[in-house]
PDB file of C-alpha atoms and ligand atoms in Angstrom:
ATOM      1  CA  MET A   1      61.692 127.640 -34.592  1.00 68.00           C
ATOM      2  CA  GLY A   2      62.550 127.458 -30.125  1.00 78.00           C
ATOM      3  CA  ILE A   3      64.529 124.437 -29.119  1.00 73.00           C
ATOM      4  CA  GLU A   4      62.186 121.524 -27.775  1.00 83.00           C
ATOM      5  CA  THR A   5      63.551 118.384 -26.011  1.00 96.00           C
ATOM      6  CA  LEU A   6      66.999 117.264 -26.944  1.00 98.00           C
ATOM      7  CA  ILE A   7      65.168 113.628 -28.638  1.00 98.00           C
ATOM      8  CA  TYR A   8      68.729 112.131 -29.485  1.00 98.00           C
ATOM      9  CA  GLU A   9      72.484 112.525 -28.795  1.00 98.00           C
ATOM     10  CA  GLY A  10      74.876 110.304 -30.685  1.00 96.00           C
ATOM     11  CA  LYS A  11      78.462 110.370 -30.232  1.00 96.00           C
ATOM     12  CA  ALA A  12      79.053 113.949 -32.327  1.00 98.00           C
ATOM     13  CA  LYS A  13      75.618 114.794 -32.424  1.00 98.00           C
ATOM     14  CA  LYS A  14      72.748 116.052 -30.475  1.00 98.00           C
ATOM     15  CA  LEU A  15      68.821 115.743 -32.157  1.00 98.00           C
ATOM     16  CA  PHE A  16      66.305 118.388 -31.216  1.00 98.00           C
ATOM     17  CA  SER A  17      62.943 119.079 -31.664  1.00 98.00           C
ATOM     18  CA  THR A  18      61.340 122.174 -32.437  1.00 97.00           C
ATOM     19  CA  LYS A  19      57.490 123.566 -32.459  1.00 96.00           C
ATOM     20  CA  ASP A  20      56.990 122.046 -36.167  1.00 97.00           C
ATOM     21  CA  GLU A  21      57.089 118.631 -35.961  1.00 97.00           C
ATOM     22  CA  ASN A  22      59.242 118.241 -39.747  1.00 98.00           C
ATOM     23  CA  ILE A  23      62.002 120.529 -38.207  1.00 98.00           C
ATOM     24  CA  LEU A  24      64.549 119.965 -35.890  1.00 98.00           C
ATOM     25  CA  ILE A  25      68.230 121.786 -35.081  1.00 98.00           C
ATOM     26  CA  GLN A  26      71.071 119.392 -35.183  1.00 98.00           C
ATOM     27  CA  GLU A  27      73.953 120.589 -32.919  1.00 98.00           C
ATOM     28  CA  PHE A  28      77.749 119.799 -33.260  1.00 98.00           C
ATOM     29  CA  LYS A  29      79.462 118.159 -29.458  1.00 98.00           C
ATOM     30  CA  ASP A  30      83.082 118.973 -29.396  1.00 98.00           C
ATOM     31  CA  ASP A  31      83.475 114.520 -28.867  1.00 98.00           C
ATOM     32  CA  ALA A  32      85.538 112.691 -31.630  1.00 98.00           C
ATOM     33  CA  THR A  33      85.757 108.604 -31.652  1.00 97.00           C
ATOM     34  CA  ALA A  34      87.137 106.241 -33.533  1.00 96.00           C
ATOM     35  CA  PHE A  35      87.208 102.835 -34.338  1.00 93.00           C
ATOM     36  CA  ASN A  36      83.647 102.076 -33.872  1.00 88.00           C
ATOM     37  CA  GLY A  37      83.712 104.274 -30.781  1.00 90.00           C
ATOM     38  CA  GLN A  38      87.004 102.473 -29.038  1.00 94.00           C
ATOM     39  CA  LYS A  39      89.264 105.397 -29.179  1.00 98.00           C
ATOM     40  CA  LYS A  40      87.542 109.041 -27.396  1.00 98.00           C
ATOM     41  CA  GLY A  41      87.686 112.777 -27.810  1.00 98.00           C
ATOM     42  CA  GLN A  42      87.314 116.199 -27.615  1.00 98.00           C
ATOM     43  CA  ILE A  43      88.818 118.552 -30.165  1.00 98.00           C
ATOM     44  CA  LEU A  44      88.372 122.177 -29.171  1.00 97.00           C
ATOM     45  CA  ASN A  45      86.193 123.893 -31.306  1.00 98.00           C
ATOM     46  CA  LYS A  46      85.243 121.065 -33.520  1.00 98.00           C
ATOM     47  CA  GLY A  47      81.518 121.861 -32.945  1.00 98.00           C
ATOM     48  CA  VAL A  48      81.395 125.815 -33.822  1.00 98.00           C
ATOM     49  CA  ILE A  49      84.309 124.643 -36.781  1.00 98.00           C
ATOM     50  CA  ASN A  50      82.235 121.711 -38.328  1.00 99.00           C
ATOM     51  CA  ASN A  51      78.209 123.509 -38.233  1.00 99.00           C
ATOM     52  CA  GLN A  52      80.024 125.960 -39.970  1.00 98.00           C
ATOM     53  CA  ILE A  53      81.674 123.510 -42.467  1.00 99.00           C
ATOM     54  CA  SER A  54      77.943 121.781 -43.047  1.00 98.00           C
ATOM     55  CA  THR A  55      76.288 125.040 -43.371  1.00 98.00           C
ATOM     56  CA  ARG A  56      79.069 126.047 -46.075  1.00 98.00           C
ATOM     57  CA  LEU A  57      78.692 122.845 -48.500  1.00 99.00           C
ATOM     58  CA  TYR A  58      74.782 122.078 -47.955  1.00 98.00           C
ATOM     59  CA  GLN A  59      73.970 125.521 -48.928  1.00 98.00           C
ATOM     60  CA  TYR A  60      76.773 125.084 -51.831  1.00 98.00           C
ATOM     61  CA  LEU A  61      75.338 121.848 -52.924  1.00 99.00           C
ATOM     62  CA  GLU A  62      71.990 122.695 -52.217  1.00 98.00           C
ATOM     63  CA  SER A  63      72.420 125.828 -55.427  1.00 98.00           C
ATOM     64  CA  HIS A  64      73.187 123.208 -57.376  1.00 98.00           C
ATOM     65  CA  PHE A  65      70.592 121.831 -56.594  1.00 98.00           C
ATOM     66  CA  ILE A  66      71.505 118.741 -54.092  1.00 98.00           C
ATOM     67  CA  SER A  67      68.240 118.263 -52.083  1.00 98.00           C
ATOM     68  CA  THR A  68      68.616 118.191 -48.826  1.00 98.00           C
ATOM     69  CA  HIS A  69      67.771 118.299 -44.530  1.00 98.00           C
ATOM     70  CA  PHE A  70      69.650 122.152 -43.872  1.00 99.00           C
ATOM     71  CA  LEU A  71      66.847 125.097 -43.501  1.00 98.00           C
ATOM     72  CA  LYS A  72      69.254 127.918 -42.270  1.00 98.00           C
ATOM     73  CA  LYS A  73      71.908 128.440 -39.354  1.00 98.00           C
ATOM     74  CA  VAL A  74      70.147 129.120 -35.941  1.00 97.00           C
ATOM     75  CA  SER A  75      73.477 129.554 -33.845  1.00 98.00           C
ATOM     76  CA  TYR A  76      77.425 129.525 -33.402  1.00 98.00           C
ATOM     77  CA  ASN A  77      77.534 125.362 -33.132  1.00 98.00           C
ATOM     78  CA  ALA A  78      73.708 124.088 -34.493  1.00 98.00           C
ATOM     79  CA  MET A  79      71.740 123.575 -38.330  1.00 98.00           C
ATOM     80  CA  GLU A  80      67.439 123.975 -38.618  1.00 98.00           C
ATOM     81  CA  ILE A  81      66.596 120.293 -40.752  1.00 98.00           C
ATOM     82  CA  ARG A  82      63.746 118.985 -41.865  1.00 98.00           C
ATOM     83  CA  LYS A  83      63.308 115.685 -40.178  1.00 98.00           C
ATOM     84  CA  LEU A  84      63.707 112.831 -42.661  1.00 99.00           C
ATOM     85  CA  LYS A  85      63.070 109.065 -41.745  1.00 98.00           C
ATOM     86  CA  MET A  86      66.547 108.272 -41.584  1.00 98.00           C
ATOM     87  CA  PHE A  87      67.905 105.220 -44.501  1.00 99.00           C
ATOM     88  CA  LYS A  88      69.770 102.258 -42.012  1.00 98.00           C
ATOM     89  CA  LEU A  89      72.654 102.913 -44.428  1.00 98.00           C
ATOM     90  CA  GLU A  90      76.392 104.309 -44.801  1.00 98.00           C
ATOM     91  CA  VAL A  91      76.874 105.417 -48.371  1.00 99.00           C
ATOM     92  CA  ILE A  92      80.760 105.672 -49.183  1.00 98.00           C
ATOM     93  CA  VAL A  93      82.904 107.511 -51.434  1.00 99.00           C
ATOM     94  CA  ARG A  94      86.591 106.709 -52.351  1.00 98.00           C
ATOM     95  CA  ASN A  95      88.515 108.748 -55.166  1.00 99.00           C
ATOM     96  CA  ILE A  96      91.520 108.270 -53.459  1.00 99.00           C
ATOM     97  CA  ALA A  97      92.934 104.779 -51.021  1.00 98.00           C
ATOM     98  CA  ALA A  98      93.014 105.628 -47.581  1.00 98.00           C
ATOM     99  CA  GLY A  99      91.714 103.640 -43.818  1.00 97.00           C
ATOM    100  CA  SER A 100      90.012 100.533 -44.007  1.00 96.00           C
ATOM    101  CA  ILE A 101      89.797 100.216 -48.174  1.00 97.00           C
ATOM    102  CA  CYS A 102      93.601  99.984 -47.426  1.00 98.00           C
ATOM    103  CA  LYS A 103      93.950  96.527 -44.943  1.00 96.00           C
ATOM    104  CA  ARG A 104      90.517  95.198 -46.817  1.00 95.00           C
ATOM    105  CA  GLU A 105      92.313  95.334 -50.230  1.00 96.00           C
ATOM    106  CA  ASN A 106      96.365  95.472 -49.637  1.00 98.00           C
ATOM    107  CA  ILE A 107      95.956  98.121 -52.046  1.00 98.00           C
ATOM    108  CA  ALA A 108      98.436 101.920 -50.968  1.00 98.00           C
ATOM    109  CA  GLU A 109      97.183 104.937 -49.473  1.00 98.00           C
ATOM    110  CA  GLY A 110      97.753 106.885 -52.236  1.00 98.00           C
ATOM    111  CA  THR A 111      96.380 105.002 -54.733  1.00 98.00           C
ATOM    112  CA  VAL A 112      93.810 106.694 -57.487  1.00 98.00           C
ATOM    113  CA  PHE A 113      91.021 105.099 -58.415  1.00 98.00           C
ATOM    114  CA  PRO A 114      89.719 105.860 -62.067  1.00 98.00           C
ATOM    115  CA  SER A 115      86.042 106.083 -61.367  1.00 98.00           C
ATOM    116  CA  PRO A 116      84.922 107.065 -57.866  1.00 98.00           C
ATOM    117  CA  LEU A 117      84.492 103.591 -55.744  1.00 98.00           C
ATOM    118  CA  LEU A 118      80.349 103.561 -54.299  1.00 98.00           C
ATOM    119  CA  GLU A 119      80.283 101.054 -50.814  1.00 98.00           C
ATOM    120  CA  PHE A 120      77.541 100.121 -49.236  1.00 98.00           C
ATOM    121  CA  CYS A 121      77.620  99.669 -45.533  1.00 98.00           C
ATOM    122  CA  TYR A 122      74.337  99.222 -42.733  1.00 98.00           C
ATOM    123  CA  LYS A 123      74.389 101.485 -40.086  1.00 97.00           C
ATOM    124  CA  ASP A 124      74.309  99.422 -36.741  1.00 95.00           C
ATOM    125  CA  ASP A 125      77.093 100.329 -33.789  1.00 90.00           C
ATOM    126  CA  SER A 126      76.515  96.853 -32.524  1.00 93.00           C
ATOM    127  CA  LEU A 127      77.904  95.289 -35.844  1.00 95.00           C
ATOM    128  CA  GLY A 128      80.763  97.931 -36.349  1.00 93.00           C
ATOM    129  CA  ASP A 129      78.674  98.987 -39.531  1.00 95.00           C
ATOM    130  CA  PRO A 130      79.643  96.720 -41.617  1.00 96.00           C
ATOM    131  CA  PHE A 131      79.667  96.510 -45.624  1.00 96.00           C
ATOM    132  CA  ILE A 132      76.055  95.333 -47.173  1.00 98.00           C
ATOM    133  CA  THR A 133      75.630  94.879 -51.374  1.00 98.00           C
ATOM    134  CA  THR A 134      72.903  96.270 -52.491  1.00 98.00           C
ATOM    135  CA  GLU A 135      70.881  92.314 -52.614  1.00 98.00           C
ATOM    136  CA  GLU A 136      70.953  92.405 -49.218  1.00 98.00           C
ATOM    137  CA  ILE A 137      70.061  96.296 -48.429  1.00 98.00           C
ATOM    138  CA  LEU A 138      66.884  94.834 -50.745  1.00 98.00           C
ATOM    139  CA  GLU A 139      66.590  91.505 -48.089  1.00 98.00           C
ATOM    140  CA  LYS A 140      66.609  93.606 -45.144  1.00 98.00           C
ATOM    141  CA  LYS A 141      64.146  96.021 -46.920  1.00 98.00           C
ATOM    142  CA  LEU A 142      66.977  99.029 -46.174  1.00 98.00           C
ATOM    143  CA  ALA A 143      65.736 100.440 -48.851  1.00 98.00           C
ATOM    144  CA  ASN A 144      63.679  99.820 -52.171  1.00 98.00           C
ATOM    145  CA  ALA A 145      65.969  98.900 -55.879  1.00 98.00           C
ATOM    146  CA  LYS A 146      64.724 102.795 -56.856  1.00 98.00           C
ATOM    147  CA  GLU A 147      65.974 104.680 -53.750  1.00 99.00           C
ATOM    148  CA  ILE A 148      68.878 101.965 -54.112  1.00 98.00           C
ATOM    149  CA  GLU A 149      68.920 103.960 -57.764  1.00 98.00           C
ATOM    150  CA  ILE A 150      68.333 107.772 -56.449  1.00 98.00           C
ATOM    151  CA  ILE A 151      71.047 107.292 -53.338  1.00 99.00           C
ATOM    152  CA  ARG A 152      73.469 105.978 -56.596  1.00 98.00           C
ATOM    153  CA  LYS A 153      72.851 109.420 -58.582  1.00 98.00           C
ATOM    154  CA  MET A 154      73.189 111.636 -55.837  1.00 99.00           C
ATOM    155  CA  THR A 155      76.635 110.583 -54.668  1.00 99.00           C
ATOM    156  CA  LEU A 156      77.945 110.497 -57.580  1.00 98.00           C
ATOM    157  CA  LYS A 157      76.546 114.117 -58.181  1.00 99.00           C
ATOM    158  CA  ILE A 158      77.744 114.988 -54.652  1.00 99.00           C
ATOM    159  CA  ASN A 159      81.196 113.822 -55.300  1.00 99.00           C
ATOM    160  CA  ALA A 160      81.729 115.268 -59.086  1.00 99.00           C
ATOM    161  CA  LEU A 161      80.296 118.594 -57.128  1.00 99.00           C
ATOM    162  CA  LEU A 162      82.293 118.637 -54.513  1.00 99.00           C
ATOM    163  CA  LYS A 163      85.629 116.914 -55.297  1.00 98.00           C
ATOM    164  CA  ASP A 164      86.032 120.102 -57.948  1.00 98.00           C
ATOM    165  CA  PHE A 165      84.818 122.517 -54.605  1.00 98.00           C
ATOM    166  CA  PHE A 166      87.555 120.699 -53.131  1.00 99.00           C
ATOM    167  CA  LEU A 167      90.301 121.253 -55.774  1.00 98.00           C
ATOM    168  CA  ARG A 168      89.495 124.746 -55.675  1.00 98.00           C
ATOM    169  CA  ARG A 169      91.535 125.424 -52.827  1.00 98.00           C
ATOM    170  CA  ASN A 170      93.780 123.428 -53.272  1.00 98.00           C
ATOM    171  CA  LEU A 171      91.704 120.577 -51.655  1.00 99.00           C
ATOM    172  CA  LYS A 172      91.556 116.707 -52.680  1.00 99.00           C
ATOM    173  CA  LEU A 173      88.680 114.490 -51.949  1.00 99.00           C
ATOM    174  CA  VAL A 174      90.385 111.193 -50.963  1.00 99.00           C
ATOM    175  CA  ASP A 175      86.878 109.841 -49.299  1.00 99.00           C
ATOM    176  CA  PHE A 176      83.678 110.018 -47.968  1.00 99.00           C
ATOM    177  CA  LYS A 177      79.784 109.024 -45.985  1.00 98.00           C
ATOM    178  CA  LEU A 178      77.232 110.441 -46.715  1.00 99.00           C
ATOM    179  CA  GLU A 179      73.323 109.405 -45.489  1.00 99.00           C
ATOM    180  CA  PHE A 180      70.341 109.725 -46.234  1.00 99.00           C
ATOM    181  CA  GLY A 181      66.526 109.780 -45.605  1.00 99.00           C
ATOM    182  CA  ILE A 182      62.526 110.389 -46.585  1.00 98.00           C
ATOM    183  CA  GLY A 183      61.173 114.071 -46.146  1.00 98.00           C
ATOM    184  CA  LYS A 184      57.505 114.490 -45.448  1.00 97.00           C
ATOM    185  CA  ASP A 185      57.403 115.278 -49.184  1.00 96.00           C
ATOM    186  CA  LYS A 186      58.733 111.931 -50.093  1.00 98.00           C
ATOM    187  CA  SER A 187      62.296 113.389 -51.422  1.00 98.00           C
ATOM    188  CA  ILE A 188      65.154 111.511 -50.403  1.00 98.00           C
ATOM    189  CA  ARG A 189      67.179 113.805 -48.701  1.00 99.00           C
ATOM    190  CA  LEU A 190      70.638 114.179 -47.902  1.00 99.00           C
ATOM    191  CA  GLY A 191      71.419 114.600 -43.888  1.00 99.00           C
ATOM    192  CA  ASP A 192      73.800 114.184 -41.451  1.00 99.00           C
ATOM    193  CA  GLU A 193      77.248 115.934 -42.304  1.00 99.00           C
ATOM    194  CA  ILE A 194      79.954 116.888 -44.302  1.00 99.00           C
ATOM    195  CA  SER A 195      82.507 117.757 -42.219  1.00 99.00           C
ATOM    196  CA  PRO A 196      86.566 116.332 -41.774  1.00 98.00           C
ATOM    197  CA  ASP A 197      85.024 114.308 -39.307  1.00 98.00           C
ATOM    198  CA  THR A 198      83.389 112.422 -42.226  1.00 98.00           C
ATOM    199  CA  CYS A 199      85.915 113.084 -45.220  1.00 99.00           C
ATOM    200  CA  ARG A 200      89.030 112.445 -45.910  1.00 99.00           C
ATOM    201  CA  PHE A 201      91.319 115.794 -46.968  1.00 99.00           C
ATOM    202  CA  TRP A 202      94.354 116.353 -48.406  1.00 99.00           C
ATOM    203  CA  ASP A 203      95.909 119.405 -49.310  1.00 98.00           C
ATOM    204  CA  ALA A 204      96.433 118.941 -52.941  1.00 98.00           C
ATOM    205  CA  THR A 205     100.637 120.470 -53.029  1.00 98.00           C
ATOM    206  CA  THR A 206     101.602 118.634 -50.116  1.00 98.00           C
ATOM    207  CA  ASN A 207      99.368 115.743 -49.437  1.00 98.00           C
ATOM    208  CA  GLU A 208      99.526 116.137 -45.102  1.00 98.00           C
ATOM    209  CA  LYS A 209      96.149 115.052 -44.322  1.00 98.00           C
ATOM    210  CA  LEU A 210      93.911 117.579 -43.079  1.00 99.00           C
ATOM    211  CA  ASP A 211      90.767 116.027 -41.381  1.00 98.00           C
ATOM    212  CA  LYS A 212      89.900 113.810 -38.631  1.00 98.00           C
ATOM    213  CA  ASP A 213      93.163 110.842 -39.395  1.00 98.00           C
ATOM    214  CA  ARG A 214      95.207 113.542 -37.424  1.00 98.00           C
ATOM    215  CA  PHE A 215      92.961 112.248 -33.965  1.00 98.00           C
ATOM    216  CA  ARG A 216      92.682 108.229 -35.471  1.00 98.00           C
ATOM    217  CA  GLN A 217      96.705 108.049 -35.868  1.00 98.00           C
ATOM    218  CA  ASP A 218      97.544 110.264 -33.379  1.00 98.00           C
ATOM    219  CA  LEU A 219      99.445 112.899 -35.443  1.00 98.00           C
ATOM    220  CA  GLY A 220      98.222 115.407 -33.905  1.00 98.00           C
ATOM    221  CA  GLY A 221      97.402 119.359 -35.261  1.00 98.00           C
ATOM    222  CA  VAL A 222      94.382 118.201 -35.308  1.00 98.00           C
ATOM    223  CA  GLU A 223      91.542 121.644 -34.289  1.00 98.00           C
ATOM    224  CA  ASN A 224      94.454 123.521 -36.751  1.00 98.00           C
ATOM    225  CA  ALA A 225      93.544 120.992 -39.418  1.00 98.00           C
ATOM    226  CA  TYR A 226      89.763 122.031 -38.862  1.00 98.00           C
ATOM    227  CA  GLU A 227      90.347 125.481 -38.929  1.00 98.00           C
ATOM    228  CA  GLU A 228      91.788 125.804 -42.482  1.00 98.00           C
ATOM    229  CA  ILE A 229      89.966 123.335 -44.831  1.00 99.00           C
ATOM    230  CA  LEU A 230      87.325 125.435 -42.871  1.00 98.00           C
ATOM    231  CA  SER A 231      89.302 128.764 -44.241  1.00 98.00           C
ATOM    232  CA  ARG A 232      89.987 127.734 -47.356  1.00 98.00           C
ATOM    233  CA  ILE A 233      86.142 127.503 -47.493  1.00 98.00           C
ATOM    234  CA  SER A 234      85.218 130.876 -46.912  1.00 94.00           C
TER     235      SER A 234
HETATM  236  P1  ADP B   1      75.633 108.046 -34.712  1.00 94.94           P
HETATM  237  O1  ADP B   1      74.491 107.742 -34.385  1.00 94.94           O
HETATM  238  O2  ADP B   1      76.085 107.669 -35.629  1.00 94.94           O
HETATM  239  O3  ADP B   1      76.346 108.380 -33.448  1.00 94.94           O
HETATM  240  P2  ADP B   1      75.853 111.650 -35.270  1.00 94.94           P
HETATM  241  O4  ADP B   1      75.839 111.984 -33.273  1.00 94.94           O
HETATM  242  O5  ADP B   1      76.298 112.406 -36.064  1.00 94.94           O
HETATM  243  O6  ADP B   1      75.997 109.760 -35.259  1.00 94.94           O
HETATM  244  O7  ADP B   1      73.979 111.731 -34.902  1.00 94.94           O
HETATM  245  C1  ADP B   1      73.363 111.749 -34.991  1.00 94.94           C
HETATM  246  C2  ADP B   1      71.763 111.179 -36.186  1.00 94.94           C
HETATM  247  O8  ADP B   1      71.121 112.110 -36.195  1.00 94.94           O
HETATM  248  C3  ADP B   1      72.542 110.154 -37.167  1.00 94.94           C
HETATM  249  O9  ADP B   1      72.099 108.651 -36.726  1.00 94.94           O
HETATM  250  C4  ADP B   1      71.907 110.286 -38.333  1.00 94.94           C
HETATM  251  O10 ADP B   1      71.578 109.485 -38.755  1.00 94.94           O
HETATM  252  C5  ADP B   1      70.403 111.188 -38.067  1.00 94.94           C
HETATM  253  N1  ADP B   1      69.988 112.490 -38.721  1.00 94.94           N
HETATM  254  C6  ADP B   1      70.863 113.282 -39.550  1.00 94.94           C
HETATM  255  N2  ADP B   1      70.181 113.628 -40.353  1.00 94.94           N
HETATM  256  C7  ADP B   1      69.151 113.687 -40.100  1.00 94.94           C
HETATM  257  C8  ADP B   1      67.428 114.188 -40.314  1.00 94.94           C
HETATM  258  N3  ADP B   1      67.712 115.391 -41.289  1.00 94.94           N
HETATM  259  N4  ADP B   1      66.342 113.991 -40.056  1.00 94.94           N
HETATM  260  C9  ADP B   1      66.649 112.538 -38.759  1.00 94.94           C
HETATM  261  N5  ADP B   1      67.909 112.277 -38.599  1.00 94.94           N
HETATM  262  C10 ADP B   1      69.344 113.038 -39.375  1.00 94.94           C
HETATM  263  N1  UDP B   2      82.913 107.815 -42.220  1.00 94.94           N
HETATM  264  C1  UDP B   2      82.372 107.972 -41.729  1.00 94.94           C
HETATM  265  N2  UDP B   2      82.008 107.402 -40.473  1.00 94.94           N
HETATM  266  C2  UDP B   2      81.751 105.986 -40.180  1.00 94.94           C
HETATM  267  C3  UDP B   2      82.591 105.260 -41.228  1.00 94.94           C
HETATM  268  C4  UDP B   2      83.603 105.985 -42.282  1.00 94.94           C
HETATM  269  O1  UDP B   2      82.437 109.415 -42.084  1.00 94.94           O
HETATM  270  O2  UDP B   2      80.999 105.125 -39.871  1.00 94.94           O
HETATM  271  C5  UDP B   2      84.197 108.355 -42.947  1.00 94.94           C
HETATM  272  C6  UDP B   2      85.445 108.398 -42.676  1.00 94.94           C
HETATM  273  O3  UDP B   2      85.998 109.973 -41.916  1.00 94.94           O
HETATM  274  C7  UDP B   2      85.939 108.540 -44.970  1.00 94.94           C
HETATM  275  C8  UDP B   2      84.956 107.666 -45.051  1.00 94.94           C
HETATM  276  O4  UDP B   2      84.223 107.107 -44.505  1.00 94.94           O
HETATM  277  O5  UDP B   2      86.352 109.993 -44.740  1.00 94.94           O
HETATM  278  C9  UDP B   2      85.384 106.094 -44.968  1.00 94.94           C
HETATM  279  O6  UDP B   2      86.392 105.508 -44.341  1.00 94.94           O
HETATM  280  P1  UDP B   2      87.191 104.177 -44.088  1.00 94.94           P
HETATM  281  O7  UDP B   2      85.749 102.870 -44.667  1.00 94.94           O
HETATM  282  O8  UDP B   2      87.638 104.054 -44.562  1.00 94.94           O
HETATM  283  O9  UDP B   2      86.886 103.943 -42.674  1.00 94.94           O
HETATM  284  P2  UDP B   2      88.101 104.222 -41.342  1.00 94.94           P
HETATM  285  O10 UDP B   2      89.266 103.891 -42.324  1.00 94.94           O
HETATM  286  O11 UDP B   2      87.527 105.773 -41.356  1.00 94.94           O
HETATM  287  O12 UDP B   2      87.399 103.266 -39.901  1.00 94.94           O
END
């Protein structure tokens, strides 16, 4: 499917239209941002690596009956996807405490949660993607009760699948963010990306951070960490 025009450029990806109105090309950029866009930089080769990681993970999820937007990888840094009507929501899953929850609830980084915590955020950059309750989601008509229930179930299944997938590769899936949308067939599908930009991964033996926290916290070795994740899942 040939690329037509750029329809959206975000912080980490570009979306292009194609001849088929239901199909888009999603291109991954090397640009990196953190802290709601306040910190900006570039991670060498990130676009190429995240395209490969996301491709692998979407194929894995599809093979386990999770509906996603993924169709095929079309170039080194781009994939063909189904166009979805996105919910203005970010779904965050936490298996281990890290990042914002440590400050918010005064929990030590590394605390393991007995069962996964699921949070919804309202996807609005101008507000800084704030935490949102189910009642507010309904009130703002961001999703209906049935959709929220399906998103919850899909998210927990994705977490169970990915947690095991990564543990078999000696990686802890600490937390991650998902985005969902509705496809032409009216089904709810997983969209966006799954990569070290959107997940926290720790080496299961050493707890070494192998994700965007290396960029956020200026830990160095950012490119190597992304490459390490790719090599472990390839
Ligand atoms: P942001 O918009 O937060 O800067 P990105 O740079 O990752 O983020 O941009 C990708 C955009 O594409 C996001 O707004 C995301 O919601 C949207 N998106 C992801 N998957 C799809 C899809 N299948 N169809 C339509 N839009 C999508
Ligand atoms: N996350 C993301 N995009 C966002 C917010 C969070 O991909 O806009 C991911 C983040 O990489 C981490 C998880 O969601 O894997 C939980 O993030 P957290 O709420 O701790 O926020 P952060 O510490 O990243 O500000």
